[in-house]
mmCIF file of C-alpha atoms and ligand atoms in Angstrom:
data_model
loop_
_atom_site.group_PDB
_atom_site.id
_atom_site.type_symbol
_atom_site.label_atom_id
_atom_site.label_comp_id
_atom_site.label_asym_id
_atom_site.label_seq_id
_atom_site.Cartn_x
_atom_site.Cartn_y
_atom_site.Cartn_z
ATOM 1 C CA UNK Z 10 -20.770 49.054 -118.057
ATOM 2 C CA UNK Z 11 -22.042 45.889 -117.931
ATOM 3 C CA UNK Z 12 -23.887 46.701 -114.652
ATOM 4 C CA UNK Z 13 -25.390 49.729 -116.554
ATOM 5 C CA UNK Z 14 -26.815 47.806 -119.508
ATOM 6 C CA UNK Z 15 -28.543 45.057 -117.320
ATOM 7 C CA UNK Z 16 -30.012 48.205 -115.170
ATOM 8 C CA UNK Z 17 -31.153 49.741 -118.525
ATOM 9 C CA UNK Z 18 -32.035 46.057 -119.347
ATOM 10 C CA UNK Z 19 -34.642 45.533 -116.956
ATOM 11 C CA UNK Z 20 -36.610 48.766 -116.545
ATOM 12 C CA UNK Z 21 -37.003 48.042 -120.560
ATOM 13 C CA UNK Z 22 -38.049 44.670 -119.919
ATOM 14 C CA UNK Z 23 -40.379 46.076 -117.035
ATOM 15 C CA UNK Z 24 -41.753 48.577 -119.072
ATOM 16 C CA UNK Z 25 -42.125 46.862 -122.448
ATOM 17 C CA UNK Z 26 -42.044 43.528 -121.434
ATOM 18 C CA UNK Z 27 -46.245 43.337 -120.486
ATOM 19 C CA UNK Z 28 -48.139 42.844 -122.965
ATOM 20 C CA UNK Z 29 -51.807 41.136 -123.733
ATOM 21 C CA UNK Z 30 -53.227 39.796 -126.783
ATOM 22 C CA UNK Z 31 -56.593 41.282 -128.133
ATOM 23 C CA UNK Z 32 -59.749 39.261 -127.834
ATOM 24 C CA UNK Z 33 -57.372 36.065 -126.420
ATOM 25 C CA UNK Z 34 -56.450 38.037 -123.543
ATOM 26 C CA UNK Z 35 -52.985 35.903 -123.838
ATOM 27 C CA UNK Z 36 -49.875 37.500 -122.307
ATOM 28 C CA UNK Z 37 -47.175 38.195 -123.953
ATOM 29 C CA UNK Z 38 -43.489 39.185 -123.290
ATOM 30 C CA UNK Z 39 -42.991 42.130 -126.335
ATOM 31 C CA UNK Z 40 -39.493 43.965 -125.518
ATOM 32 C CA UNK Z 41 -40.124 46.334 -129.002
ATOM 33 C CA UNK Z 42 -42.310 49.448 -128.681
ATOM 34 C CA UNK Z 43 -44.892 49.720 -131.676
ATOM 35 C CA UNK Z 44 -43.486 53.003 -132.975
ATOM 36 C CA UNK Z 45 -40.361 50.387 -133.910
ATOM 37 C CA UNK Z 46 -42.332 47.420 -135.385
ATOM 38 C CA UNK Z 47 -44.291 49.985 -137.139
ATOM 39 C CA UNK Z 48 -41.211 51.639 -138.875
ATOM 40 C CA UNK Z 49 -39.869 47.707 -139.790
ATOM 41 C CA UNK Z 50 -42.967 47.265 -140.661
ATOM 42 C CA UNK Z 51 -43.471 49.929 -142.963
ATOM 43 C CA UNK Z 52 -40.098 50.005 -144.492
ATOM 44 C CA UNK Z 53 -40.671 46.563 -145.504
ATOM 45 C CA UNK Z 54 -43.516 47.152 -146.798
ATOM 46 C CA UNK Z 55 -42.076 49.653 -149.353
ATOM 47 C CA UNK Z 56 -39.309 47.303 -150.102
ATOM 48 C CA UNK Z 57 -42.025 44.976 -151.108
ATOM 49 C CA UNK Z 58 -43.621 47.364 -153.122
ATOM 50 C CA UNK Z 59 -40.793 48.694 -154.629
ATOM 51 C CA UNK Z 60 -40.308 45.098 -156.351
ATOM 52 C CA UNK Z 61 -44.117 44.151 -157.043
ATOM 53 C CA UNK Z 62 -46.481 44.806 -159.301
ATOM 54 C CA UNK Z 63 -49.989 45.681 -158.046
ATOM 55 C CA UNK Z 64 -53.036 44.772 -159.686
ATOM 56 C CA UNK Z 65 -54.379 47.125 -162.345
ATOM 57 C CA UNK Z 66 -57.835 45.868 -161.409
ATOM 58 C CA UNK Z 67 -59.200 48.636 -159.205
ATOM 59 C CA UNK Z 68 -62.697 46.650 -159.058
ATOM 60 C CA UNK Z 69 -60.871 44.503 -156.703
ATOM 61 C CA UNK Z 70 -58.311 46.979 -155.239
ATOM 62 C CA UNK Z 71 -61.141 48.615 -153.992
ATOM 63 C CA UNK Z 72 -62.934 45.203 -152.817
ATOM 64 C CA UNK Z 73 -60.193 44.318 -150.918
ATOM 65 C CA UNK Z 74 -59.948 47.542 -149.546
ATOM 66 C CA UNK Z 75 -63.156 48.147 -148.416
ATOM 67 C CA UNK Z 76 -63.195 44.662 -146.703
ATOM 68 C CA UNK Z 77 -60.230 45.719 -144.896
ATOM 69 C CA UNK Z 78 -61.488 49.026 -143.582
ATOM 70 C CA UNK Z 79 -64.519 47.557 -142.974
ATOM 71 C CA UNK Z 80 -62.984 44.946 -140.531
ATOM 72 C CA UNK Z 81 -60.567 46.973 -138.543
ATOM 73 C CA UNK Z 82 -63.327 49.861 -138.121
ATOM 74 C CA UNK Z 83 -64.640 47.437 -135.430
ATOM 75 C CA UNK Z 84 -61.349 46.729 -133.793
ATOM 76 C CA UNK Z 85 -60.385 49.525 -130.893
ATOM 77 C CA UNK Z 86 -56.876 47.959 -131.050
ATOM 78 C CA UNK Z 87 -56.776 48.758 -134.582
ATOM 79 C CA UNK Z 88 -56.831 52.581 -134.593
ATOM 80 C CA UNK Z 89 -53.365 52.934 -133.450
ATOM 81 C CA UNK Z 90 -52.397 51.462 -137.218
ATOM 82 C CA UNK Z 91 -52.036 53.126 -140.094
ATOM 83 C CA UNK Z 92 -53.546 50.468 -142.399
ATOM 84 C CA UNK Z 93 -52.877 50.027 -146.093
ATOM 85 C CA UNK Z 94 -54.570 47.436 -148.280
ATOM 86 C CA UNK Z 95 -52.402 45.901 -151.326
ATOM 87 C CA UNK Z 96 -53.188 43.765 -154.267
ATOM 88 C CA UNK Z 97 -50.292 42.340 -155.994
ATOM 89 C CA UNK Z 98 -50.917 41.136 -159.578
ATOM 90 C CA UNK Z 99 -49.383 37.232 -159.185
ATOM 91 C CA UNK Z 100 -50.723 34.120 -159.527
ATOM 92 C CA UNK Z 101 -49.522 33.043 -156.247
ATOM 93 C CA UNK Z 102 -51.548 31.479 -153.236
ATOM 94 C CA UNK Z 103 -50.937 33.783 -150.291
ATOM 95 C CA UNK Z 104 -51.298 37.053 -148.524
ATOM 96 C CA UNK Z 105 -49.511 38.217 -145.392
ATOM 97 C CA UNK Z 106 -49.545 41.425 -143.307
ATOM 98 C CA UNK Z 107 -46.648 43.251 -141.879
ATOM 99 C CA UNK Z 108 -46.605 45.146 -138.177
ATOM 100 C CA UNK Z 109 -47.987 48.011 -137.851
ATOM 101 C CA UNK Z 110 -51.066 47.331 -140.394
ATOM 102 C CA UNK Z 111 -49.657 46.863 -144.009
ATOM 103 C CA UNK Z 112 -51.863 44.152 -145.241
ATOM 104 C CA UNK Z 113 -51.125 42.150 -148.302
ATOM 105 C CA UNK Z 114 -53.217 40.130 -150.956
ATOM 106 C CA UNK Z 115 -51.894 38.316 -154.244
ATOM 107 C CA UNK Z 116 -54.462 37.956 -157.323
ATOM 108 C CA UNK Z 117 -54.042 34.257 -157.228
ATOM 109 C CA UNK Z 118 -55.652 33.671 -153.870
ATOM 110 C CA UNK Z 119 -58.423 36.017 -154.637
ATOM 111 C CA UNK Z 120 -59.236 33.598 -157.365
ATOM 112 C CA UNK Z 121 -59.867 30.825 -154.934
ATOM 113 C CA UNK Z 122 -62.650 33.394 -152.635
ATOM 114 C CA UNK Z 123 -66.228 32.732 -153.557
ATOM 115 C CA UNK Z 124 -67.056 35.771 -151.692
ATOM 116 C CA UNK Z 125 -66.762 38.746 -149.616
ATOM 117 C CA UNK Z 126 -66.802 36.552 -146.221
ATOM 118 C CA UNK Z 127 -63.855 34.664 -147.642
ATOM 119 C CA UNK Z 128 -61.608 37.376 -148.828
ATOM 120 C CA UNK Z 129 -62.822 38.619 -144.865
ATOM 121 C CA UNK Z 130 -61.772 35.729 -143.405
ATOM 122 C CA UNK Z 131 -58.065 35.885 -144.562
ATOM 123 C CA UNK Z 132 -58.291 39.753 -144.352
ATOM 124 C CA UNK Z 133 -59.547 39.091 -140.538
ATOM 125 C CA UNK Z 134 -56.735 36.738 -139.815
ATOM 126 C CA UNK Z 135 -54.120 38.628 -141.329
ATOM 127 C CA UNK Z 136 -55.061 41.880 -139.089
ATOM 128 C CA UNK Z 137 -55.466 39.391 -136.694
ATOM 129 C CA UNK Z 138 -51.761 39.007 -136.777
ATOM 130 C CA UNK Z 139 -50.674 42.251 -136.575
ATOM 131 C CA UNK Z 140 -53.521 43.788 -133.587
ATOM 132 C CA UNK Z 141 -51.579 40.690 -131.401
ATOM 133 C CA UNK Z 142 -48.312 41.957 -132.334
ATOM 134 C CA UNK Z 143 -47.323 38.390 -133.534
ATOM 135 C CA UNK Z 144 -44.332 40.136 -135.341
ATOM 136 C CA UNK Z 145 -42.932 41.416 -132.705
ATOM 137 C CA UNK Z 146 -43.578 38.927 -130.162
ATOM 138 C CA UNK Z 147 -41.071 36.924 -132.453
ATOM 139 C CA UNK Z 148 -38.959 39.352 -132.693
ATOM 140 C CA UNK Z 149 -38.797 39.387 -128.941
ATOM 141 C CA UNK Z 150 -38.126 36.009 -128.693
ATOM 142 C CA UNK Z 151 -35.352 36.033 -131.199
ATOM 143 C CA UNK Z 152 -33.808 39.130 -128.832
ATOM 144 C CA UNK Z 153 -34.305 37.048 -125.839
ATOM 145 C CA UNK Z 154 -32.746 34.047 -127.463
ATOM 146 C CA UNK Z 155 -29.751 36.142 -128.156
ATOM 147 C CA UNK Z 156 -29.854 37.289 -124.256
ATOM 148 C CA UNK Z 157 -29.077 34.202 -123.087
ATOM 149 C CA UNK Z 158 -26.461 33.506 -126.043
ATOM 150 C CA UNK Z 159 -23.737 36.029 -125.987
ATOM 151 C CA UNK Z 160 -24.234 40.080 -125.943
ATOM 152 C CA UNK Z 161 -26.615 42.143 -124.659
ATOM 153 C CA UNK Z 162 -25.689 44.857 -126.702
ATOM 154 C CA UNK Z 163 -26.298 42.814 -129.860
ATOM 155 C CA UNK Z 164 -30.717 43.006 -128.783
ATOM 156 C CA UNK Z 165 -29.979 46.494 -127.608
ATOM 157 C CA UNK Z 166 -28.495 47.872 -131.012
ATOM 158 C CA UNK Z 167 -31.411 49.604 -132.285
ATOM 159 C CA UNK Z 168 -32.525 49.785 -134.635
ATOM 160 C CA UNK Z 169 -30.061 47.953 -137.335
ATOM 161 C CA UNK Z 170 -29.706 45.126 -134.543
ATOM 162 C CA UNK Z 171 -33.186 45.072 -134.868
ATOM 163 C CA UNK Z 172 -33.839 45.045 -138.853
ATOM 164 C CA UNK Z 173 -31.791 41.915 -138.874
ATOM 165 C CA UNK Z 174 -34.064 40.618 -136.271
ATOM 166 C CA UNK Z 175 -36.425 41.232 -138.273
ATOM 167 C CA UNK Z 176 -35.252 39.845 -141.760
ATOM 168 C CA UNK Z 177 -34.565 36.806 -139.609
ATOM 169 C CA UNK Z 178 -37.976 36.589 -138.272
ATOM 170 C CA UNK Z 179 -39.603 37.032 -141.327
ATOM 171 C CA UNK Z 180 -37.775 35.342 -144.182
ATOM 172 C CA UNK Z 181 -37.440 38.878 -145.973
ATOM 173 C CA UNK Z 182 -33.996 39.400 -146.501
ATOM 174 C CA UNK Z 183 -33.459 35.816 -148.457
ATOM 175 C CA UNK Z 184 -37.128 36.091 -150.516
ATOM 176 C CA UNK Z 185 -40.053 38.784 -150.378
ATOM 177 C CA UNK Z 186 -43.525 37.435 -150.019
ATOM 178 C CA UNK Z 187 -42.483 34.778 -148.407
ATOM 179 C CA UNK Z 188 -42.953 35.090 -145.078
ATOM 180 C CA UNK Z 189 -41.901 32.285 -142.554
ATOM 181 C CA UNK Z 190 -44.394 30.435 -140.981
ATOM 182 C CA UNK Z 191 -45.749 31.554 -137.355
ATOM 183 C CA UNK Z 192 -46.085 29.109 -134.804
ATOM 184 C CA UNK Z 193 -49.366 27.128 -134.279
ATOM 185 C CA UNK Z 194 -50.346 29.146 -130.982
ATOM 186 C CA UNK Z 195 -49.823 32.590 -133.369
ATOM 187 C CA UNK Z 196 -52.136 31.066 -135.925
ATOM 188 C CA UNK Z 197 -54.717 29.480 -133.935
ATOM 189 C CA UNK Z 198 -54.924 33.450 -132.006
ATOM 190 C CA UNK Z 199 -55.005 34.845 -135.671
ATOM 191 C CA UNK Z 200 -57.893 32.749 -136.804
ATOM 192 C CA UNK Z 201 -59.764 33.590 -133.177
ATOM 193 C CA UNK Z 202 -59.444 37.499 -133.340
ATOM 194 C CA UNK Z 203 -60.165 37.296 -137.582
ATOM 195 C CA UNK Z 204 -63.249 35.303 -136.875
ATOM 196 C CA UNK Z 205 -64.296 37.528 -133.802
ATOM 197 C CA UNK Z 206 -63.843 40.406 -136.094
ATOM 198 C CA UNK Z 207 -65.362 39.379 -139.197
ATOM 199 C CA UNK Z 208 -68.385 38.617 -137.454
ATOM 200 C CA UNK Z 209 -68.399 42.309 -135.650
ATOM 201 C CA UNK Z 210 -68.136 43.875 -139.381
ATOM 202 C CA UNK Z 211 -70.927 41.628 -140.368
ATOM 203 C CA UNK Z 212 -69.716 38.992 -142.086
ATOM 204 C CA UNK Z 213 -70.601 35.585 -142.029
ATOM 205 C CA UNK Z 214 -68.251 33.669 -139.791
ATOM 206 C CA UNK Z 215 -69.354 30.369 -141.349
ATOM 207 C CA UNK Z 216 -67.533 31.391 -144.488
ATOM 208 C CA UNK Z 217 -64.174 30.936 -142.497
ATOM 209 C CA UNK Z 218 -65.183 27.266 -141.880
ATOM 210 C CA UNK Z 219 -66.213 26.534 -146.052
ATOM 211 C CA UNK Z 220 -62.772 29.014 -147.026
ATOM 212 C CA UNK Z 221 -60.306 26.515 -144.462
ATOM 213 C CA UNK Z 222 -62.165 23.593 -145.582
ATOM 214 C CA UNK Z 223 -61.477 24.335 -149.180
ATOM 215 C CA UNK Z 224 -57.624 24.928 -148.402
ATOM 216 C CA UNK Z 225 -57.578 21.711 -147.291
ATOM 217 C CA UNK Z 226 -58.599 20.059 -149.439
ATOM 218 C CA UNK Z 227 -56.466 21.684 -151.543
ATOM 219 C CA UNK Z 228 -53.820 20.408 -149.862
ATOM 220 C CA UNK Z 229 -53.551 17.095 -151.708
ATOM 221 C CA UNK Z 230 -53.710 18.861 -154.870
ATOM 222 C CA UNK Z 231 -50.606 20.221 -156.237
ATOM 223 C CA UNK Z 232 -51.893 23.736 -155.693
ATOM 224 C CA UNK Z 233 -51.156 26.515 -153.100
ATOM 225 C CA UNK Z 234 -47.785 25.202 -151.397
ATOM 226 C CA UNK Z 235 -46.603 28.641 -150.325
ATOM 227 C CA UNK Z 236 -50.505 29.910 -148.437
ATOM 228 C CA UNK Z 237 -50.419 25.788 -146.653
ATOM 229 C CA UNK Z 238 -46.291 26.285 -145.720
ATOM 230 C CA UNK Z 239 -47.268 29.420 -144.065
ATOM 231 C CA UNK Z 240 -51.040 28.928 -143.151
ATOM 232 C CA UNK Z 241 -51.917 25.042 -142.569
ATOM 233 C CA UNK Z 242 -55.432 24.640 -142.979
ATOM 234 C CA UNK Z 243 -55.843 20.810 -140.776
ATOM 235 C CA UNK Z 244 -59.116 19.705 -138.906
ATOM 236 C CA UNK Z 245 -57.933 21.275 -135.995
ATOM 237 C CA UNK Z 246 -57.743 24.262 -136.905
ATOM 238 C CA UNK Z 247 -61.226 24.115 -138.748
ATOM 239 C CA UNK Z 248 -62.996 22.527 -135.414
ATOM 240 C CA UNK Z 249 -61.075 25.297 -133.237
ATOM 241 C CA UNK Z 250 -63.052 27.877 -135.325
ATOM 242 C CA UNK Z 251 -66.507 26.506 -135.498
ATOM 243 C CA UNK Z 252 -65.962 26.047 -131.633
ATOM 244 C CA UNK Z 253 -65.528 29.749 -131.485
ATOM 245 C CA UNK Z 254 -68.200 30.313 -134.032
ATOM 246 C CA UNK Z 255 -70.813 28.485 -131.831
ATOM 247 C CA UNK Z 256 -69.388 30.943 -128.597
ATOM 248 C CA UNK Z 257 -70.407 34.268 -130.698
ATOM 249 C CA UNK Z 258 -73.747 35.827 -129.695
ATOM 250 C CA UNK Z 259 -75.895 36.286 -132.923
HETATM 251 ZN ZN1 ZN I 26 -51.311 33.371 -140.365
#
């Protein structure tokens, strides 16, 4: 039995084990086939719904939307998504997108855009996240972890194995909206591929530079703990961008 589930074990790993990042090129060991993240993703997403209140301004529903089409129109990777664009009416600093293309904004952050290239630069990052599979590249990890703990059935056990996996990953089951923070490598690829896409849709990527450089700055205020937990906005991160800005062919 044992025998059988390693066998099984490693022709899965074989076949959905390869993966590689868009625009990074970075590889990537993803054990979950997109059909699943995009079911997690989705029925998250309507859990989320189910329990929010979305704005009643369709001025910028439809901004935000448009911005979002707009951006993954010039992605190739991005057609195999169904995307959906959501405002949530709360004054809270954040947005987040969930696999498989469910993208989320809250009114407060909107507040803090100046324009259409800002609300594109968080839009850009966000998809940014899901095109590289950054949801279920942790997921994977988490799996693998428990590999090498106790019982391979317990990553095998799909797919309520996996919905724990995936409450675990992203903070859901304890508090929706807030989703826990991706590691620095995850981030820095999200801000690459939303910067290399903004520009492609014709925004200006320069934006991205005056949006971080506002977040952080308003990091020593008392405002927007829960965007900064989840998105740290640091000079790193702002030179790593205009580096990339300066490698994009006008
Ligand atoms: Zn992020």
């Amino acid at each position: 039995m044992v025998r059988m589930i390693l066998v099984s074990l490693v022709a899965f790993l074989f076949f959905a084990g390869c993966a590689n990042a868009p625009v990074t090129g970075r590889s990537q060991m993803i054990l979950i086939g997109a059909d699943q993240e995009t079911a997690l993703g989705l029925s998250e997403s309507e859990n989320i719904l189910s329990q929010s209140k979305l704005t009643t301004n369709k001025t910028l529903a439809a901004r935000v939307e448009n911005i979002g089409k707009k951006i993954v129109a010039v992605s190739e990777e991005a057609k195999q998504y169904e995307w959906s664009f959501y405002v949530i009416e709360e004054d809270v600093l954040n947005a987040f997108a969930l696999p498989g293309g469910k993208v989320f904004f809250y009114t407060g952050i909107l507040k803090l855009m100046a324009n259409d290239d800002q609300i594109a630069t968080v839009m850009g990052h966000e998809i940014g996240h899901v095109l590289a599979r950054h949801g279920a590249e942790r997921m994977s990890q988490q799996m693998a972890t428990n590999l090498g703990g106790q019982i391979l059935s317990t990553a095998l056990n799909i797919p309520a194995g996996q919905q724990g996996i995936f409450e675990m990953v992203y903070g859901t089951a304890s508090n929706y909206g807030v989703i826990l923070p991706f590691s620095r490598k995850h981030e820095t690829e999200s801000d690459i591929i939303g910067v290399n896409l903004m520009f492609k849709a014709g925004y200006d990527p320069n934006e991205a530079v005056a949006f971080w450089e506002k977040m952080s700055s308003a990091k020593s205020g008392a405002a927007s703990p829960e965007f900064l937990s989840t998105h740290p906005a640091d000079s790193t991160r702002i030179a790593d961008i205009k580096n990339y800005i300066k490698t994009l062919k006008k």
